[in-house]
């Protein structure tokens, strides 16, 4: 007759009273705790979450355009969606330029002469190795960041005008609607201390060349008032710094 052996296995993690005594005496190792799977949590359904302003704020421009049909039943969110789209598009307009762009002679017509009619273009003719050119480059780089809706470009003088004399460097040409509106030769035109503010004041003496892209009045006087305000803030700040240095 076959000899059958049955092995009884208790539930995982359970033990007998005898096992417990032996464990306390150190004769048996402690049993590991029974395995418990983590509680089940279904993945969050993004579409079922309540939709509010913050939900719209996290969307890109393309995503907002795709939402047009989904928000027809919610007038508030649809109006807010349109507002956010308008803000995004306006921000893109403001950030149109924002830097001093290097161009070559072959780029000049496209980048300057064919610029849109509502865009003022400030062209710097320069050469490397001239301290006055380096100073004006720094000023225009600063102005380009402050007035991103005005286009600032720089070009080696002889690439723009063959045989242009070095004694005239640096030179600024101001373009609008495919025409030269002003020419400034040398840095002496910008005051005893050539700063971004003094350059801005000279550029806007006749036309509203500088545009920060935030809308509002763009008359020559309005733009000049804004530049004058920044100029005075710079003078006060420099004066305070000079006082602080002398007190040390």
Coordinates of C-alpha atoms in Angstrom, one line a residue:
X1 CA 0.0 0.0 0.0
X2 CA 1.3 3.4 -0.9
X3 CA 2.4 5.6 2.0
X4 CA 0.8 9.0 1.7
X5 CA 2.2 12.0 3.7
X6 CA 0.2 15.2 4.1
X7 CA 1.9 18.4 5.0
X8 CA -0.3 21.0 6.6
X9 CA 0.6 24.6 6.0
X10 CA -0.9 27.2 8.2
X11 CA -1.9 30.7 6.9
X12 CA 1.1 32.9 6.1
X13 CA 2.1 34.9 9.1
X14 CA 0.2 32.8 11.7
X15 CA 2.0 30.6 14.3
X16 CA 1.2 28.1 17.0
X17 CA 1.5 28.7 20.7
X18 CA 4.5 26.4 20.7
X19 CA 6.2 28.4 17.9
X20 CA 5.6 31.6 19.9
X21 CA 7.3 30.1 23.0
X22 CA 10.3 28.9 20.9
X23 CA 10.6 32.3 19.3
X24 CA 10.7 34.0 22.7
X25 CA 13.4 31.6 23.8
X26 CA 15.4 32.3 20.7
X27 CA 15.1 28.8 19.3
X28 CA 13.2 29.9 16.3
X29 CA 13.5 33.1 14.2
X30 CA 10.7 35.6 14.3
X31 CA 8.2 35.1 11.5
X32 CA 7.9 37.9 9.0
X33 CA 4.7 39.8 9.0
X34 CA 2.1 38.6 6.5
X35 CA 2.2 40.3 3.1
X36 CA -0.3 43.0 2.6
X37 CA -0.7 44.5 -0.8
X38 CA -1.0 48.4 -0.9
X39 CA -4.5 49.7 -1.0
X40 CA -5.9 50.1 -4.5
X41 CA -6.3 53.6 -5.7
X42 CA -7.7 54.2 -9.2
X43 CA -5.8 56.7 -11.4
X44 CA -7.2 60.2 -11.3
X45 CA -9.3 61.0 -14.3
X46 CA -8.2 64.4 -15.5
X47 CA -11.4 65.0 -17.5
X48 CA -13.6 64.5 -14.4
X49 CA -11.8 67.1 -12.3
X50 CA -13.6 70.4 -11.8
X51 CA -12.6 73.0 -14.3
X52 CA -11.7 76.5 -13.1
X53 CA -9.3 79.4 -13.9
X54 CA -6.2 77.5 -12.7
X55 CA -7.1 74.6 -15.0
X56 CA -7.1 77.0 -18.0
X57 CA -4.0 78.8 -16.9
X58 CA -2.0 75.5 -17.2
X59 CA -3.0 75.1 -20.9
X60 CA -0.8 76.1 -23.9
X61 CA -2.2 78.3 -26.7
X62 CA -2.8 75.2 -28.9
X63 CA -4.6 73.4 -26.1
X64 CA -6.8 76.5 -25.5
X65 CA -7.8 76.6 -29.1
X66 CA -8.8 72.9 -29.0
X67 CA -11.0 73.6 -26.0
X68 CA -13.3 75.9 -27.9
X69 CA -16.1 73.4 -28.5
X70 CA -15.8 71.8 -25.0
X71 CA -16.5 75.0 -23.1
X72 CA -19.6 76.1 -25.1
X73 CA -21.9 75.3 -22.1
X74 CA -19.8 77.3 -19.6
X75 CA -19.9 81.0 -20.5
X76 CA -17.4 82.0 -17.7
X77 CA -14.7 79.5 -18.7
X78 CA -15.2 80.2 -22.4
X79 CA -14.7 84.0 -21.8
X80 CA -11.7 83.3 -19.6
X81 CA -10.3 81.0 -22.3
X82 CA -10.5 83.8 -24.8
X83 CA -8.9 86.2 -22.4
X84 CA -5.9 83.9 -21.8
X85 CA -5.5 83.4 -25.6
X86 CA -5.4 87.2 -26.0
X87 CA -2.9 87.6 -23.3
X88 CA -0.6 84.9 -24.7
X89 CA -0.8 86.4 -28.2
X90 CA 0.0 89.8 -26.8
X91 CA 2.9 88.5 -24.9
X92 CA 4.3 87.0 -28.1
X93 CA 4.0 90.4 -29.8
X94 CA 5.9 92.1 -26.9
X95 CA 8.7 89.5 -27.1
X96 CA 9.1 90.1 -30.8
X97 CA 12.7 91.0 -30.6
X98 CA 14.4 91.8 -27.2
X99 CA 18.0 91.6 -28.2
X100 CA 20.7 93.3 -30.4
X101 CA 20.5 91.1 -33.5
X102 CA 23.7 90.6 -35.6
X103 CA 23.1 90.8 -39.4
X104 CA 25.3 90.7 -42.5
X105 CA 25.2 92.8 -45.7
X106 CA 23.0 90.2 -47.4
X107 CA 20.5 90.4 -44.6
X108 CA 20.1 94.1 -44.6
X109 CA 17.2 94.5 -47.1
X110 CA 15.2 91.7 -45.4
X111 CA 15.9 92.7 -41.8
X112 CA 15.8 96.5 -42.1
X113 CA 14.3 97.8 -45.4
X114 CA 11.5 95.2 -45.5
X115 CA 10.6 95.4 -41.8
X116 CA 6.9 95.9 -41.1
X117 CA 5.7 99.5 -41.3
X118 CA 4.8 99.6 -37.6
X119 CA 8.3 98.5 -36.5
X120 CA 11.1 101.0 -35.8
X121 CA 14.6 99.6 -36.6
X122 CA 17.8 100.9 -35.0
X123 CA 20.9 99.9 -36.9
X124 CA 24.3 100.1 -35.4
X125 CA 27.3 100.4 -37.8
X126 CA 30.4 99.3 -35.8
X127 CA 33.7 97.4 -35.9
X128 CA 35.4 95.3 -33.2
X129 CA 38.4 96.9 -31.4
X130 CA 36.9 100.4 -31.1
X131 CA 36.1 101.4 -27.4
X132 CA 33.4 103.8 -28.5
X133 CA 31.7 101.0 -30.5
X134 CA 31.9 98.6 -27.5
X135 CA 30.3 101.3 -25.3
X136 CA 27.4 101.9 -27.7
X137 CA 26.9 98.2 -28.2
X138 CA 26.4 97.8 -24.4
X139 CA 23.8 100.7 -24.4
X140 CA 21.8 99.2 -27.3
X141 CA 21.9 95.7 -25.8
X142 CA 20.3 97.2 -22.7
X143 CA 17.7 99.2 -24.7
X144 CA 16.8 96.2 -26.8
X145 CA 15.8 94.3 -23.7
X146 CA 13.7 97.2 -22.3
X147 CA 12.0 97.9 -25.6
X148 CA 11.4 94.5 -27.3
X149 CA 8.9 95.8 -29.8
X150 CA 11.7 98.0 -31.4
X151 CA 14.1 96.1 -33.6
X152 CA 17.8 96.6 -32.8
X153 CA 20.4 95.2 -35.2
X154 CA 24.2 95.5 -35.5
X155 CA 26.3 95.2 -38.7
X156 CA 30.0 95.6 -39.5
X157 CA 30.2 99.1 -41.1
X158 CA 31.9 98.1 -44.3
X159 CA 29.5 95.2 -44.9
X160 CA 26.7 97.8 -44.8
X161 CA 28.5 100.7 -46.7
X162 CA 31.7 99.7 -48.5
X163 CA 34.7 101.9 -47.5
X164 CA 32.7 103.5 -44.7
X165 CA 35.3 105.6 -42.8
X166 CA 36.3 104.3 -39.4
X167 CA 36.4 107.9 -38.1
X168 CA 32.6 107.9 -38.2
X169 CA 32.2 104.9 -36.0
X170 CA 30.0 104.1 -34.2
X171 CA 27.0 105.2 -36.3
X172 CA 23.3 104.7 -35.7
X173 CA 20.8 104.7 -38.5
X174 CA 17.1 104.8 -37.6
X175 CA 14.7 103.2 -40.1
X176 CA 10.9 103.2 -40.4
X177 CA 8.7 102.2 -43.3
X178 CA 11.8 101.5 -45.5
X179 CA 13.3 105.0 -45.0
X180 CA 16.1 106.4 -43.0
X181 CA 14.5 108.7 -40.3
X182 CA 17.7 109.7 -38.4
X183 CA 21.5 109.3 -38.4
X184 CA 23.7 109.7 -35.4
X185 CA 27.5 109.7 -35.9
X186 CA 29.8 109.0 -33.0
X187 CA 29.1 108.8 -29.3
X188 CA 29.4 112.5 -28.5
X189 CA 25.8 113.0 -29.6
X190 CA 24.6 111.0 -26.5
X191 CA 26.0 113.3 -23.8
X192 CA 29.1 113.4 -21.6
X193 CA 28.3 110.0 -20.2
X194 CA 26.9 107.6 -22.8
X195 CA 24.3 105.5 -21.0
X196 CA 21.3 103.6 -22.3
X197 CA 19.0 106.4 -21.0
X198 CA 20.9 109.1 -22.8
X199 CA 20.9 107.1 -26.0
X200 CA 17.2 106.5 -25.6
X201 CA 16.5 110.3 -25.2
X202 CA 18.4 111.1 -28.4
X203 CA 16.7 108.4 -30.4
X204 CA 13.2 109.7 -29.4
X205 CA 13.8 113.4 -29.9
X206 CA 11.9 113.5 -33.1
X207 CA 10.0 110.1 -33.5
X208 CA 8.6 107.5 -31.1
X209 CA 11.4 105.1 -31.9
X210 CA 11.4 103.1 -28.6
X211 CA 8.4 100.8 -28.0
X212 CA 8.1 98.5 -25.0
X213 CA 5.2 96.6 -26.6
X214 CA 2.8 97.2 -23.8
X215 CA 0.4 99.3 -25.8
X216 CA -0.7 102.7 -24.7
X217 CA 0.1 106.0 -26.3
X218 CA 3.0 105.9 -28.7
X219 CA 3.4 109.6 -29.5
X220 CA 6.9 111.1 -29.5
X221 CA 6.1 113.0 -26.3
X222 CA 4.7 110.0 -24.5
X223 CA 7.7 107.9 -25.3
X224 CA 10.1 110.7 -24.4
X225 CA 8.3 111.0 -21.0
X226 CA 8.9 107.3 -20.3
X227 CA 12.5 107.5 -21.3
X228 CA 13.0 110.7 -19.2
X229 CA 11.5 108.9 -16.2
X230 CA 14.0 106.0 -16.6
X231 CA 16.8 108.5 -17.1
X232 CA 16.0 110.3 -13.8
X233 CA 15.7 106.9 -12.0
X234 CA 19.2 106.0 -13.3
X235 CA 20.6 109.4 -12.2
X236 CA 19.2 109.0 -8.7
X237 CA 20.4 105.4 -8.4
X238 CA 23.9 106.4 -9.5
X239 CA 23.9 109.3 -7.0
X240 CA 22.9 107.0 -4.2
X241 CA 25.6 104.5 -5.1
X242 CA 28.2 107.3 -5.2
X243 CA 27.1 108.4 -1.7
X244 CA 27.3 104.9 -0.4
X245 CA 30.8 104.4 -1.8
X246 CA 32.1 107.7 -0.3
X247 CA 30.7 106.9 3.1
X248 CA 32.6 103.6 3.1

